[in-house]
Amino acid sequence: SFAVLLAVIAVVVVVYSRRPPRELTYSLSDDGLMIDDKLHSFSDFKSFGVIRDGEEFSVMLIPTQRFQPGITVYFPEAQGEAIVDVLGSRLPMKDLKLDAVDRIVRLLRL
């Protein structure tokens, strides 16, 4: 039964890694971060960090709640300074690195 479970997990990983990525609309305002139609207030986050993953830049917002996942927002390099200035005026900036799980997830595009 364990071998069957491993085969099912492998199939699920392959199916999810081949699906096209979602495109979301982001906007940053005085109230917080708007992702599509949902507002994430700055008070929901304790800090943020900028991550460079190859040619891609992203901002990861670290939530105040313990088991809530962080929010990662990708942006073009040209807009990076303005985004960091807006976030830095409201949240403390921390030096973040990708851990092993994040690298695997990004490699598999999950």
PDB file of N, CA and C in Angstrom, residues 55-57 74-85:
ATOM      1  N   GLU A  55      16.652  35.402 -11.742  1.00  0.00           N
ATOM      2  CA  GLU A  55      16.317  36.683 -12.374  1.00  0.00           C
ATOM      3  C   GLU A  55      15.051  37.293 -11.796  1.00  0.00           C
ATOM      4  N   GLU A  56      14.356  36.584 -10.928  1.00  0.00           N
ATOM      5  CA  GLU A  56      13.086  37.047 -10.383  1.00  0.00           C
ATOM      6  C   GLU A  56      13.291  37.693  -9.017  1.00  0.00           C
ATOM      7  N   PHE A  57      12.554  38.769  -8.779  1.00  0.00           N
ATOM      8  CA  PHE A  57      12.551  39.436  -7.490  1.00  0.00           C
ATOM      9  C   PHE A  57      11.173  39.269  -6.870  1.00  0.00           C
ATOM     10  N   TYR A  74       5.692  38.785  -6.578  1.00  0.00           N
ATOM     11  CA  TYR A  74       6.753  38.985  -7.560  1.00  0.00           C
ATOM     12  C   TYR A  74       6.595  40.344  -8.224  1.00  0.00           C
ATOM     13  N   PHE A  75       7.713  40.968  -8.555  1.00  0.00           N
ATOM     14  CA  PHE A  75       7.666  42.291  -9.167  1.00  0.00           C
ATOM     15  C   PHE A  75       8.856  42.475 -10.096  1.00  0.00           C
ATOM     16  N   PRO A  76       8.714  43.391 -11.079  1.00  0.00           N
ATOM     17  CA  PRO A  76       9.858  43.690 -11.957  1.00  0.00           C
ATOM     18  C   PRO A  76      10.914  44.487 -11.208  1.00  0.00           C
ATOM     19  N   GLU A  77      12.151  44.306 -11.591  1.00  0.00           N
ATOM     20  CA  GLU A  77      13.269  44.956 -10.907  1.00  0.00           C
ATOM     21  C   GLU A  77      13.145  46.474 -10.918  1.00  0.00           C
ATOM     22  N   ALA A  78      12.589  47.040 -11.971  1.00  0.00           N
ATOM     23  CA  ALA A  78      12.478  48.500 -12.092  1.00  0.00           C
ATOM     24  C   ALA A  78      11.566  49.100 -11.028  1.00  0.00           C
ATOM     25  N   GLN A  79      10.582  48.346 -10.557  1.00  0.00           N
ATOM     26  CA  GLN A  79       9.649  48.859  -9.550  1.00  0.00           C
ATOM     27  C   GLN A  79      10.054  48.481  -8.128  1.00  0.00           C
ATOM     28  N   GLY A  80      11.136  47.760  -7.969  1.00  0.00           N
ATOM     29  CA  GLY A  80      11.542  47.248  -6.669  1.00  0.00           C
ATOM     30  C   GLY A  80      11.801  48.311  -5.630  1.00  0.00           C
ATOM     31  N   GLU A  81      12.499  49.363  -5.991  1.00  0.00           N
ATOM     32  CA  GLU A  81      12.836  50.406  -5.013  1.00  0.00           C
ATOM     33  C   GLU A  81      11.591  51.096  -4.484  1.00  0.00           C
ATOM     34  N   ALA A  82      10.636  51.392  -5.337  1.00  0.00           N
ATOM     35  CA  ALA A  82       9.397  52.049  -4.901  1.00  0.00           C
ATOM     36  C   ALA A  82       8.591  51.134  -3.987  1.00  0.00           C
ATOM     37  N   ILE A  83       8.542  49.857  -4.319  1.00  0.00           N
ATOM     38  CA  ILE A  83       7.801  48.893  -3.496  1.00  0.00           C
ATOM     39  C   ILE A  83       8.444  48.756  -2.125  1.00  0.00           C
ATOM     40  N   VAL A  84       9.765  48.650  -2.083  1.00  0.00           N
ATOM     41  CA  VAL A  84      10.473  48.521  -0.800  1.00  0.00           C
ATOM     42  C   VAL A  84      10.315  49.789   0.028  1.00  0.00           C
ATOM     43  N   ASP A  85      10.305  50.972  -0.601  1.00  0.00           N
ATOM     44  CA  ASP A  85      10.107  52.219   0.135  1.00  0.00           C
ATOM     45  C   ASP A  85       8.735  52.272   0.793  1.00  0.00           C
TER      46      ASP A  85
END
